[in-house]
JSON list of C-alpha atoms and ligand atoms in Angstrom, two decimals:
[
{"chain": "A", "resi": 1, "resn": "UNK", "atom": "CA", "xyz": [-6.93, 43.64, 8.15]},
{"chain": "A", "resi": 2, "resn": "UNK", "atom": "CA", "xyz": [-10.39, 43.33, 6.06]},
{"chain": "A", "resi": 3, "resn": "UNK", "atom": "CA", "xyz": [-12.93, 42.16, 8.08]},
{"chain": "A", "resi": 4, "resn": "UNK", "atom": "CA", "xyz": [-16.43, 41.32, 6.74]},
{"chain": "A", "resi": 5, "resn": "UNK", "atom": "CA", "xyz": [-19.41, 40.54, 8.63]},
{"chain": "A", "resi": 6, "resn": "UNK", "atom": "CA", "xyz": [-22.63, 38.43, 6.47]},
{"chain": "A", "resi": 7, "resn": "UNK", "atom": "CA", "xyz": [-26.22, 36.91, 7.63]},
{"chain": "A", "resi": 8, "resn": "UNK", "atom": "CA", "xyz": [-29.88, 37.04, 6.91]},
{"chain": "A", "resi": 9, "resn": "UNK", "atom": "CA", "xyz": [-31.72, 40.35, 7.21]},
{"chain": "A", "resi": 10, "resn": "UNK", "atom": "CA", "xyz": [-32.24, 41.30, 11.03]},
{"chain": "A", "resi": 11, "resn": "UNK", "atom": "CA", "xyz": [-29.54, 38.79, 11.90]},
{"chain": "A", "resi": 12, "resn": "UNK", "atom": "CA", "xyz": [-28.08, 41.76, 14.23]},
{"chain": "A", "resi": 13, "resn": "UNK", "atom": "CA", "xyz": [-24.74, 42.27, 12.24]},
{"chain": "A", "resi": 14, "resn": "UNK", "atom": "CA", "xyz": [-25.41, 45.87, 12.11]},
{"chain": "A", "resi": 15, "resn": "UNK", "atom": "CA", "xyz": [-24.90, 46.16, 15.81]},
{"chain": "A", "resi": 16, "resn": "UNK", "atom": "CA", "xyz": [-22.07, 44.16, 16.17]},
{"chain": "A", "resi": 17, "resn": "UNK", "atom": "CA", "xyz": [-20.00, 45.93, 13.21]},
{"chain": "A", "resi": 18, "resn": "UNK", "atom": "CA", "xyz": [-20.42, 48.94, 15.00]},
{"chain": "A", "resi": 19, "resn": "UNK", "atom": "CA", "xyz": [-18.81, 47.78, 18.37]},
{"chain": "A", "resi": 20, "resn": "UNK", "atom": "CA", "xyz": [-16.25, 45.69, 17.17]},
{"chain": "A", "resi": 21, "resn": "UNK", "atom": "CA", "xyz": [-15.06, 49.27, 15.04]},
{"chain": "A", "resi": 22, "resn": "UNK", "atom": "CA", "xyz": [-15.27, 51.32, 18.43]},
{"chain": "A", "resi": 23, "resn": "UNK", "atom": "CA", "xyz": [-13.14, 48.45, 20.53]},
{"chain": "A", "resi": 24, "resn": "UNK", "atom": "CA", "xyz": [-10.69, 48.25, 17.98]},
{"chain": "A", "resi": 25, "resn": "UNK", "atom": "CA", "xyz": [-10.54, 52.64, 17.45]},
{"chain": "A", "resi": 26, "resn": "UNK", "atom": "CA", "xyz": [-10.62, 52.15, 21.69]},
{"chain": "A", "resi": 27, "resn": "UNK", "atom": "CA", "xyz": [-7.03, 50.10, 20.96]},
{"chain": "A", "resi": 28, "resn": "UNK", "atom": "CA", "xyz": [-5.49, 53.11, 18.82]},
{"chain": "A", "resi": 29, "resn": "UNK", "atom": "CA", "xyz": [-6.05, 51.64, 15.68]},
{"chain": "A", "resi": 30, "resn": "UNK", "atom": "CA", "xyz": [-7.53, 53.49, 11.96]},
{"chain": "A", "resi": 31, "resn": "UNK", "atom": "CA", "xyz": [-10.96, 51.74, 11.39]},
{"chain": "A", "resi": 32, "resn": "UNK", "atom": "CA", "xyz": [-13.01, 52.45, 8.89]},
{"chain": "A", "resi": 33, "resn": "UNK", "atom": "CA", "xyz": [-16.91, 50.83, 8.48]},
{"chain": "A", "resi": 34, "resn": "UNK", "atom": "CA", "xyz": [-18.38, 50.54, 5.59]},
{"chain": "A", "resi": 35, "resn": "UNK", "atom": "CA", "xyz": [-21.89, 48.97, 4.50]},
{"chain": "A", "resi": 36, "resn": "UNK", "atom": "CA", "xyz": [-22.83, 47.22, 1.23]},
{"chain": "A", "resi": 37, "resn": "UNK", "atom": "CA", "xyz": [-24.08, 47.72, -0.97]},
{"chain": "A", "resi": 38, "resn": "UNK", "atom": "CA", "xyz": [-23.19, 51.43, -0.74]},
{"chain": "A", "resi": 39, "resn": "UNK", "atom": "CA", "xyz": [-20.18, 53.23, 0.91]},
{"chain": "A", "resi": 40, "resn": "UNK", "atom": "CA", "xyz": [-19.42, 55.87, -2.04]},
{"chain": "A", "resi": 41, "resn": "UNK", "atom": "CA", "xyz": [-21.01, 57.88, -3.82]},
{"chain": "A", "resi": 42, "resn": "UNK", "atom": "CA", "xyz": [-21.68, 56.18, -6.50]},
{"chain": "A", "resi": 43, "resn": "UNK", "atom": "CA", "xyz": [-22.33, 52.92, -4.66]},
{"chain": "A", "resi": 44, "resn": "UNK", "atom": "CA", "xyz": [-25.33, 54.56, -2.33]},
{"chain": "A", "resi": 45, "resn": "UNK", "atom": "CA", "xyz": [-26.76, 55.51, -5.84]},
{"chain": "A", "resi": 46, "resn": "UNK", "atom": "CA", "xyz": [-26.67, 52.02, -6.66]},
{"chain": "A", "resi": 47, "resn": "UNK", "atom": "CA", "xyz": [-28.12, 51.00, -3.71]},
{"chain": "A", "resi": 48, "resn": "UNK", "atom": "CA", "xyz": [-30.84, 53.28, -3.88]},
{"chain": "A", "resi": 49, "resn": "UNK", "atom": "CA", "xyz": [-31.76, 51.32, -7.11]},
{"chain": "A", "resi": 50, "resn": "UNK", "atom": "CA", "xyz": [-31.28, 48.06, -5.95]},
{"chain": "A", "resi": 51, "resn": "UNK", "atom": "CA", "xyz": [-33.59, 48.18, -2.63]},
{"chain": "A", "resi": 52, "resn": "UNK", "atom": "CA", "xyz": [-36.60, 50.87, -4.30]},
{"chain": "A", "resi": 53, "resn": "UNK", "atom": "CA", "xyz": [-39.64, 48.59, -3.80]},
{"chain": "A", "resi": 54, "resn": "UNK", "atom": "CA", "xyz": [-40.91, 50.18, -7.26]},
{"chain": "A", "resi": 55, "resn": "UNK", "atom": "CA", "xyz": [-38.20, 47.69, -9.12]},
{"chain": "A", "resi": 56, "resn": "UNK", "atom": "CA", "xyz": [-40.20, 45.02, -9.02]},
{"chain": "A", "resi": 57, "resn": "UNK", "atom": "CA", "xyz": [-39.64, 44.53, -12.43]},
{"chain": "A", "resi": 58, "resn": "UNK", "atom": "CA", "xyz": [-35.38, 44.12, -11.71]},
{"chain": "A", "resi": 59, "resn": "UNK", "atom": "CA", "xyz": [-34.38, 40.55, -13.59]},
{"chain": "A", "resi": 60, "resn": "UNK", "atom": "CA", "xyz": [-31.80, 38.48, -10.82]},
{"chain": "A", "resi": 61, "resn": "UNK", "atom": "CA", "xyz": [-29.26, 39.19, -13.54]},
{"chain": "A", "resi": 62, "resn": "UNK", "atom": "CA", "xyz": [-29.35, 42.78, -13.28]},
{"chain": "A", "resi": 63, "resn": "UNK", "atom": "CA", "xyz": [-29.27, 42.61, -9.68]},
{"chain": "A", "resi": 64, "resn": "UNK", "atom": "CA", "xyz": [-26.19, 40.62, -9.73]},
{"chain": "A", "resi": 65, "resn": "UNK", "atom": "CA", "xyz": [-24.93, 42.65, -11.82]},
{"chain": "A", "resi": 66, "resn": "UNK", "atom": "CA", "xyz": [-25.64, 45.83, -9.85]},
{"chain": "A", "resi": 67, "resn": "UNK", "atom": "CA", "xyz": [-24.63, 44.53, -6.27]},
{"chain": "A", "resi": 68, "resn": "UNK", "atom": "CA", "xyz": [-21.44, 43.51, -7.77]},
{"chain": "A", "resi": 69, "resn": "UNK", "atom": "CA", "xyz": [-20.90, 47.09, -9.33]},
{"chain": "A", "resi": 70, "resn": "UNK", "atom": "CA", "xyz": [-21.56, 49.24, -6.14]},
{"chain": "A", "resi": 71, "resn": "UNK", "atom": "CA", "xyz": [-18.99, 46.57, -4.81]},
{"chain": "A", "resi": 72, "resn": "UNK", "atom": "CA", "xyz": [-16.00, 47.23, -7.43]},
{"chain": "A", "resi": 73, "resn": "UNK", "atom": "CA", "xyz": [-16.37, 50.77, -7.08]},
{"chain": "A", "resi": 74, "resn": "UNK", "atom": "CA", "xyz": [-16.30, 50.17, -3.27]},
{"chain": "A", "resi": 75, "resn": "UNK", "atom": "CA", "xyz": [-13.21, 48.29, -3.36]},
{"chain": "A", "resi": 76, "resn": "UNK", "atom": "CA", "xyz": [-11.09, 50.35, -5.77]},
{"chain": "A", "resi": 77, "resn": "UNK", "atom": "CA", "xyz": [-12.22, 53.78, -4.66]},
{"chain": "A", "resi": 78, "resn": "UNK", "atom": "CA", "xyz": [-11.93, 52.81, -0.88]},
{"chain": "A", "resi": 79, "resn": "UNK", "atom": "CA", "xyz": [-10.83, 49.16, 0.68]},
{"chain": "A", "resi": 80, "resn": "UNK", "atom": "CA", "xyz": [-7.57, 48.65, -1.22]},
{"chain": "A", "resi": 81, "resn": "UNK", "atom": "CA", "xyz": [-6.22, 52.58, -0.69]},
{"chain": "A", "resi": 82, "resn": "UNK", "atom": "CA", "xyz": [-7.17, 51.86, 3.07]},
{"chain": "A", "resi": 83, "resn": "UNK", "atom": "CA", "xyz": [-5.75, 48.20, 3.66]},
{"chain": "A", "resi": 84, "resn": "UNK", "atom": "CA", "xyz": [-2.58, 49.78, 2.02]},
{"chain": "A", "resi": 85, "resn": "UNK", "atom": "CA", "xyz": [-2.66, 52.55, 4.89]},
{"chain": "A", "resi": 86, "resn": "UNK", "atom": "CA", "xyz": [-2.66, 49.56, 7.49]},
{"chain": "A", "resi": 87, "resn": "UNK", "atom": "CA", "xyz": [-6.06, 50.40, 8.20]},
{"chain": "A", "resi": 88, "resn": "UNK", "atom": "CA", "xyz": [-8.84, 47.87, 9.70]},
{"chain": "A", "resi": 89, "resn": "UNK", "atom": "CA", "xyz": [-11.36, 47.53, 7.19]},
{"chain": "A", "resi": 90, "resn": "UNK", "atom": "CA", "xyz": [-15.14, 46.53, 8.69]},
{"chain": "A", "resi": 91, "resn": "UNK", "atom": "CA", "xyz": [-17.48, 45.79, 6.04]},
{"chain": "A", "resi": 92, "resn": "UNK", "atom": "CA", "xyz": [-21.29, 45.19, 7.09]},
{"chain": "A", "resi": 93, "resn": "UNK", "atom": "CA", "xyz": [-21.87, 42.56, 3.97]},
{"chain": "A", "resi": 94, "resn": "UNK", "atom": "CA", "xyz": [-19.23, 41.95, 1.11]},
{"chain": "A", "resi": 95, "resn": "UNK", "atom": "CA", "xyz": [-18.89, 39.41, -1.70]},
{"chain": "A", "resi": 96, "resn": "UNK", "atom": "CA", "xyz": [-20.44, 36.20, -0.15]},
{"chain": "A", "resi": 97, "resn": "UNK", "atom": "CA", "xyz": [-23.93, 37.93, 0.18]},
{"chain": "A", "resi": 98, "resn": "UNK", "atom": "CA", "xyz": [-24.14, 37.97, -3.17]},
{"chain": "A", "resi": 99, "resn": "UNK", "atom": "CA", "xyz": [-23.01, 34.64, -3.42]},
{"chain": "A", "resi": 100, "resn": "UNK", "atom": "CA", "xyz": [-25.76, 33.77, -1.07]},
{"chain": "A", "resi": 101, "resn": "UNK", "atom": "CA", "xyz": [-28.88, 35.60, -2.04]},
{"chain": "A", "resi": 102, "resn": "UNK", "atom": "CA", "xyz": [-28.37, 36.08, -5.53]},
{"chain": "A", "resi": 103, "resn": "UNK", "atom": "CA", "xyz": [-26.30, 32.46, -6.23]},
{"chain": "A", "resi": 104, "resn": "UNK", "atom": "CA", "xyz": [-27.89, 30.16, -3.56]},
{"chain": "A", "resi": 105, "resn": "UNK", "atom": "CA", "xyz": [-31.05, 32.70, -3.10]},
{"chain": "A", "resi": 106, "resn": "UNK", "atom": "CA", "xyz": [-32.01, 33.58, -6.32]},
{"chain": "A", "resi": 107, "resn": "UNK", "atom": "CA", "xyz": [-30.71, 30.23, -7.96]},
{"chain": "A", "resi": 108, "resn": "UNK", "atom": "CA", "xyz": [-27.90, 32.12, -10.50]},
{"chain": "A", "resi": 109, "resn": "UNK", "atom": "CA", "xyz": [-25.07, 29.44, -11.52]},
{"chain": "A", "resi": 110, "resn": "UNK", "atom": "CA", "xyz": [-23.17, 29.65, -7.81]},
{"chain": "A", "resi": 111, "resn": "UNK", "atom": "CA", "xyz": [-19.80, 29.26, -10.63]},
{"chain": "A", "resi": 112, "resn": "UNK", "atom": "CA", "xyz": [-20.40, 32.22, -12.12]},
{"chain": "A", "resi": 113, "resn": "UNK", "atom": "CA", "xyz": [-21.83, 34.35, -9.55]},
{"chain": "A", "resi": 114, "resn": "UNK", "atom": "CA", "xyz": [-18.01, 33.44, -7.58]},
{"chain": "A", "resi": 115, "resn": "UNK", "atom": "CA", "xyz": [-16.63, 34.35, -11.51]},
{"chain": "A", "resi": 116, "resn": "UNK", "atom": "CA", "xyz": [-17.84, 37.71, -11.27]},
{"chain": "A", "resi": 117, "resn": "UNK", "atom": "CA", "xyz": [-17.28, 38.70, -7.82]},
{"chain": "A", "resi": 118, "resn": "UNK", "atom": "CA", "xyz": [-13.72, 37.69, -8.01]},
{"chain": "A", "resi": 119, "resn": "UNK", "atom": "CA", "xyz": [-13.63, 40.42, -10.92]},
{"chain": "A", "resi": 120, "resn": "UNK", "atom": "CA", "xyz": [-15.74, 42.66, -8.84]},
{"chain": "A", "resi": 121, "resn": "UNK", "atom": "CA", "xyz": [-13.56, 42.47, -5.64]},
{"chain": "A", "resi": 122, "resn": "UNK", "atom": "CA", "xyz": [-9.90, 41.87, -7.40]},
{"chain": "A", "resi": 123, "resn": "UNK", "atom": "CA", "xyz": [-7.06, 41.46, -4.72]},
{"chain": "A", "resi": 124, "resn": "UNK", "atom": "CA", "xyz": [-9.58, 42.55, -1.82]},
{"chain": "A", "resi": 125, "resn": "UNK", "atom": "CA", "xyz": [-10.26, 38.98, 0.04]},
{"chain": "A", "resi": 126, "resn": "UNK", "atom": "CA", "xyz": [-11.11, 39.36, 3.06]},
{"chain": "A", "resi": 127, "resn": "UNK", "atom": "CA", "xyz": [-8.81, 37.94, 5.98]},
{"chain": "A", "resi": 128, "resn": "UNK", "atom": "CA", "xyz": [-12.07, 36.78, 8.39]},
{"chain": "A", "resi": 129, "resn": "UNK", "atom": "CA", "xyz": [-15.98, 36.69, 7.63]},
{"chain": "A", "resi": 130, "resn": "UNK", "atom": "CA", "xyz": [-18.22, 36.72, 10.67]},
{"chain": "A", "resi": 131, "resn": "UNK", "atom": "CA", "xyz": [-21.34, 34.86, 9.57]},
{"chain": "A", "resi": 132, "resn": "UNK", "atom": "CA", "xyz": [-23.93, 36.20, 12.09]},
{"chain": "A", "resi": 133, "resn": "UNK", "atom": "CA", "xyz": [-26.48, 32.89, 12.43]},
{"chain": "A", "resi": 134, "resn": "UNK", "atom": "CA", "xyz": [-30.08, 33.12, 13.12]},
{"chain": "A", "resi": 135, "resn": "UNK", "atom": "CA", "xyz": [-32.75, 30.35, 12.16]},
{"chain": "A", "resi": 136, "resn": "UNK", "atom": "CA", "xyz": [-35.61, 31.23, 9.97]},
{"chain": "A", "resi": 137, "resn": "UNK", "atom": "CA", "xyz": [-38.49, 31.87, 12.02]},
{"chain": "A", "resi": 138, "resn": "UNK", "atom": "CA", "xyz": [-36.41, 34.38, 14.39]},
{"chain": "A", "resi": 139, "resn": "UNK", "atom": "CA", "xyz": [-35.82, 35.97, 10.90]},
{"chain": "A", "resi": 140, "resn": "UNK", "atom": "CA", "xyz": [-39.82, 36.31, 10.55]},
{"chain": "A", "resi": 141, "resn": "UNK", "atom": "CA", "xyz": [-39.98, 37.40, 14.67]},
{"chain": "A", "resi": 142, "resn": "UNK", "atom": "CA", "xyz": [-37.55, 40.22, 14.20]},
{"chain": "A", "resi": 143, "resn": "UNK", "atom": "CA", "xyz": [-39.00, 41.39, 10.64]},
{"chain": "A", "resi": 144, "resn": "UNK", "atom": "CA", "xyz": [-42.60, 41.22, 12.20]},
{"chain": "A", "resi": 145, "resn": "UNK", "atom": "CA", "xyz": [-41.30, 44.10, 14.64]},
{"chain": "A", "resi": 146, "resn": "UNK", "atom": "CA", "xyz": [-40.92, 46.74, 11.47]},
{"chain": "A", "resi": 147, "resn": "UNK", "atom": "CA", "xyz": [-44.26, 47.81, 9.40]},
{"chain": "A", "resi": 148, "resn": "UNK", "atom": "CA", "xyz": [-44.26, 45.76, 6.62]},
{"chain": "A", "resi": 149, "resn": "UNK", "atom": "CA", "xyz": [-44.12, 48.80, 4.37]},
{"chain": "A", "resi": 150, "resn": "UNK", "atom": "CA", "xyz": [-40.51, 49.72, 5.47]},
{"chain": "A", "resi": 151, "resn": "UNK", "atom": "CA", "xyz": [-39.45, 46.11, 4.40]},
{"chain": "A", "resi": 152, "resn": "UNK", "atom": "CA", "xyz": [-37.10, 46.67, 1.42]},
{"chain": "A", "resi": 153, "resn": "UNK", "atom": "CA", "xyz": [-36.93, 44.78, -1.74]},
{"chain": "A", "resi": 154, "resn": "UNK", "atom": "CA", "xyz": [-34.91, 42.03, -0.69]},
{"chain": "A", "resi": 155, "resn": "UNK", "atom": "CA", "xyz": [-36.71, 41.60, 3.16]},
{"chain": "A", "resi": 156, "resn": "UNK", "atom": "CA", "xyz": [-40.32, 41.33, 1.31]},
{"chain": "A", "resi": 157, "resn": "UNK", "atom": "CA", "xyz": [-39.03, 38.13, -0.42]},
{"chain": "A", "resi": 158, "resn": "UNK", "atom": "CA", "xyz": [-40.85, 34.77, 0.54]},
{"chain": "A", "resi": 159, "resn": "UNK", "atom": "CA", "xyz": [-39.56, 32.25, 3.92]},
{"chain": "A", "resi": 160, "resn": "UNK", "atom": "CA", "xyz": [-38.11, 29.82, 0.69]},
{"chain": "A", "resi": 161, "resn": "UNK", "atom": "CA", "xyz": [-35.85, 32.28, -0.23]},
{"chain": "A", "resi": 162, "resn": "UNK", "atom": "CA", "xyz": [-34.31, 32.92, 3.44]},
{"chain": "A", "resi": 163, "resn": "UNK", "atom": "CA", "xyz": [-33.95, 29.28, 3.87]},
{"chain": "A", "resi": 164, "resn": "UNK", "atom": "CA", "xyz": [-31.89, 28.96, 0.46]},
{"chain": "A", "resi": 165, "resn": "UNK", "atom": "CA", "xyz": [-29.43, 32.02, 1.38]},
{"chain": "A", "resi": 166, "resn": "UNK", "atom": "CA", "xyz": [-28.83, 30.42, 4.69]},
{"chain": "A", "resi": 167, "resn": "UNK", "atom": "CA", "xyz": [-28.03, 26.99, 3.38]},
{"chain": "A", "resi": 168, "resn": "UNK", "atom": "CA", "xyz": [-25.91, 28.37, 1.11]},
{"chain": "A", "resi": 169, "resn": "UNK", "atom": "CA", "xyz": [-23.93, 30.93, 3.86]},
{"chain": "A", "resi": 170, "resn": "UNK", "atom": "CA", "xyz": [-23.35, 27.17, 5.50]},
{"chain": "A", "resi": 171, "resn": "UNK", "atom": "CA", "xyz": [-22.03, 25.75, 2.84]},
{"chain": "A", "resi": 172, "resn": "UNK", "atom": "CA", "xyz": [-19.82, 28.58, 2.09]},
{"chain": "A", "resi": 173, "resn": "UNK", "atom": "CA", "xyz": [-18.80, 28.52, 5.71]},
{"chain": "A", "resi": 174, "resn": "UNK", "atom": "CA", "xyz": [-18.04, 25.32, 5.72]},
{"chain": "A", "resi": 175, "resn": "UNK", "atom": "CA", "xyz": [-15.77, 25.14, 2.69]},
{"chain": "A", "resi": 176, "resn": "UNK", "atom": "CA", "xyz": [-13.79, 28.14, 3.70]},
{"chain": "A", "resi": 177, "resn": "UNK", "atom": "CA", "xyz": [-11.31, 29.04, 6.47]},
{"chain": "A", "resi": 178, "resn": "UNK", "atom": "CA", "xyz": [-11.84, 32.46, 6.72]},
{"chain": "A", "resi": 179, "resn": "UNK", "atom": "CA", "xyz": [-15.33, 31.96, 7.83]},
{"chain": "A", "resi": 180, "resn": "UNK", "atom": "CA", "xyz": [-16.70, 32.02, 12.08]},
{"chain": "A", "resi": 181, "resn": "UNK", "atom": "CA", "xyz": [-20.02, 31.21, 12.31]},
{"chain": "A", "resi": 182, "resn": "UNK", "atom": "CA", "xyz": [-21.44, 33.12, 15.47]},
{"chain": "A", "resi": 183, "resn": "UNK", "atom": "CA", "xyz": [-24.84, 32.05, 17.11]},
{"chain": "A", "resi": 184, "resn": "UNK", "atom": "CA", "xyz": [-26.61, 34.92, 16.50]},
{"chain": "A", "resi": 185, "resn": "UNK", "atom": "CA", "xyz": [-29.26, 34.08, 19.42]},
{"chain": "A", "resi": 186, "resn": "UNK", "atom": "CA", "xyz": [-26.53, 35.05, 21.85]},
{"chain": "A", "resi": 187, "resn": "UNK", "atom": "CA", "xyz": [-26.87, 38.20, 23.87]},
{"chain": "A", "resi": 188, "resn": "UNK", "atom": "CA", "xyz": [-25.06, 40.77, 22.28]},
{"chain": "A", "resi": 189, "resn": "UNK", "atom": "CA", "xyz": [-22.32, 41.20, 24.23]},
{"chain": "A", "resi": 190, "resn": "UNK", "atom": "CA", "xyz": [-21.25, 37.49, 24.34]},
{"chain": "A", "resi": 191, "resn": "UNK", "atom": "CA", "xyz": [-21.14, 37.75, 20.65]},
{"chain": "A", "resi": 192, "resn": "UNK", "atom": "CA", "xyz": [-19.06, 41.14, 20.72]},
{"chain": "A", "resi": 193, "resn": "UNK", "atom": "CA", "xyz": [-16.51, 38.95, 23.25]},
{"chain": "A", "resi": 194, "resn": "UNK", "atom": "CA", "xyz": [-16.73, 36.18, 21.08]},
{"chain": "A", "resi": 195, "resn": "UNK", "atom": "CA", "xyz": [-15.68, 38.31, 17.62]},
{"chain": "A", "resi": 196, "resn": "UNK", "atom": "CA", "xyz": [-13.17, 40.19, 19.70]},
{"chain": "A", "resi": 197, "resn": "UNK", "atom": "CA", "xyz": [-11.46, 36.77, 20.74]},
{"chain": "A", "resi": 198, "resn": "UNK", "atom": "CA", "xyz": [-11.28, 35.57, 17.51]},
{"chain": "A", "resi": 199, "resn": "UNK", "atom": "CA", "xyz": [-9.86, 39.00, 15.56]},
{"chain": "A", "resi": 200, "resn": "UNK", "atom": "CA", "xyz": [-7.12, 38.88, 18.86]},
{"chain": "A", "resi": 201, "resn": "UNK", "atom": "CA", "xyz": [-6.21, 35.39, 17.88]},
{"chain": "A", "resi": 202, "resn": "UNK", "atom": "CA", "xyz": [-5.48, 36.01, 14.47]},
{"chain": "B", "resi": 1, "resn": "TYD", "atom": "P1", "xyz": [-29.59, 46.46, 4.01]},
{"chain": "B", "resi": 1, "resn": "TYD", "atom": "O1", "xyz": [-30.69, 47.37, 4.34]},
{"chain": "B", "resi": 1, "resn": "TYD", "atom": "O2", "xyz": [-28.20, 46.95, 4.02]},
{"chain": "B", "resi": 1, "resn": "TYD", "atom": "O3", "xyz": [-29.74, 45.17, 4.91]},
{"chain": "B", "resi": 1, "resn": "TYD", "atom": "P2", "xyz": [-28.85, 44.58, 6.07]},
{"chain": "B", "resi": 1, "resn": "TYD", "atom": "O4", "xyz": [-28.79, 45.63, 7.13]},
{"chain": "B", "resi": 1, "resn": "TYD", "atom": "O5", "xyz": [-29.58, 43.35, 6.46]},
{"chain": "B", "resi": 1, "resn": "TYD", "atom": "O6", "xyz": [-27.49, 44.27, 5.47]},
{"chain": "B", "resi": 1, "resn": "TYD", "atom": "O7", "xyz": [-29.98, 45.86, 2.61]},
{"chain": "B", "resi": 1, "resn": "TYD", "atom": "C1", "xyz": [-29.18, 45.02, 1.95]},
{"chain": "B", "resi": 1, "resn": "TYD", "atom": "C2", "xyz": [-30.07, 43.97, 1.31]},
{"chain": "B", "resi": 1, "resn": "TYD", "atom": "O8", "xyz": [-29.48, 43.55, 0.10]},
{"chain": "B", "resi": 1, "resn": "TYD", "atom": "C3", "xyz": [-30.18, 42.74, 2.19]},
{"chain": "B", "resi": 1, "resn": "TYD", "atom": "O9", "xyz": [-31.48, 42.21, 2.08]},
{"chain": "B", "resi": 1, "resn": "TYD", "atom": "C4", "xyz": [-29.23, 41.76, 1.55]},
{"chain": "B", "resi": 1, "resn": "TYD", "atom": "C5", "xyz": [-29.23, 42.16, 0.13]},
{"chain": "B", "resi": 1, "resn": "TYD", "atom": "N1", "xyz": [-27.96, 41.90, -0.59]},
{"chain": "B", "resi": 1, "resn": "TYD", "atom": "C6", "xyz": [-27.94, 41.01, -1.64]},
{"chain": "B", "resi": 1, "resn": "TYD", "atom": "O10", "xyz": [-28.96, 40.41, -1.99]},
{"chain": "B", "resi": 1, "resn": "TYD", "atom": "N2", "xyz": [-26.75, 40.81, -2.32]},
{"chain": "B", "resi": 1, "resn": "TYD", "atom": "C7", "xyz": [-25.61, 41.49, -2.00]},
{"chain": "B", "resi": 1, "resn": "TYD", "atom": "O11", "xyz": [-24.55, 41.29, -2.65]},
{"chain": "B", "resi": 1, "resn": "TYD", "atom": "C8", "xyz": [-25.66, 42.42, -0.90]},
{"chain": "B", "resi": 1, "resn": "TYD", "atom": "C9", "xyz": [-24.45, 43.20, -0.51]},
{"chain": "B", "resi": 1, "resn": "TYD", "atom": "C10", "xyz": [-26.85, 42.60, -0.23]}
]
């Protein structure tokens, strides 16, 4: 099973990626957790890239372009060879955050953005997709916590931009099955319960 988890920076999904992979290793079964962009070698180079704070300069194309790179390597060189194996596959972010930031974010053609990740991510579509949902100004609460100098490229961008990616994770939620959306101002562990329930009932 491929599971993906997607929100706005600080929305928490880190946290609950992590517990849903031990309860599920807790049941016996292979997990394996991976985090976008990244999770091989050549992806974590391309992530490096992507967040440095000194690419100001990066055109929205070229980070399109980029995420969606780390991601096909990701896929090829790690999801499909696992789902194969019967493994669960967690991802912390996959295919709709670029979808979000960069289509509805960053205002790319939402078309084409879907275009390339469906060459990006070829037969790897994931079964569920947690979408991890916090309003706007808890965004700015939770960022406020961190020094603004360890904000990375993406978390430095303006409120406007937040508020377009999380329309657009709505929308996207909306229109597609696969998606929960999870109140992400719920205590942690009554979100844990809450994913738990739903991966039991598929
Ligand atoms: P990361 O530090 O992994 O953030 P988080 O823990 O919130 O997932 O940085 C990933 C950043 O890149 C985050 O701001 C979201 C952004 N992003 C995109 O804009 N497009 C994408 O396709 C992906 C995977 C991430």
């Amino acid at each position: 099973m491929f599971i993906t988890f997607e929100g706005l920076d600080f929305c928490g999904k880190s946290t609950q990626v992590k517990l849903l992979a031990d309860y599920l290793r807790g049941k016996g079964q292979n997990v394996e957790l991976i985090r976008e962009p990244g999770g091989t070698f050549i992806s974590e180079k391309v992530r490096r890239i992507l967040l440095d704070r000194e690419n100001h300069d990066m055109t929205i194309e070229t980070e399109l372009l980029l995420f969606s790179a780390s991601r096909s390597q990701l896929v090829r060189e790690i999801i499909i060879p696992l789902l194969k194996k019967n493994y669960y596959v967690i991802s912390d972010r996959f295919h709709d955050s670029s979808i979000a930031y960069q289509g509805y974010g960053r205002g790319i053609d939402i078309h084409k953005v879907k275009e390339i990740q469906s060459f990006a991510i070829d037969a790897a579509n994931p079964d569920i997709t947690f979408f991890i949902d916090i309003p706007l100004d808890e965004v700015k609460r939770r960022r406020n916590k961190f020094e603004p100098e360890s904000w990375d490229r993406i978390e430095i961008s303006v409120d406007d931009f937040y508020k377009k990616v999380r329309d657009g994770y709505l929308e996207l939620a909306e229109a597609e099955n696969r998606f929960r959306i999870i109140n992400g101002l719920n205590s942690i562990e009554q979100i844990h319960d809450q994913i738990v329930k739903e991966i039991e009932n598929l």
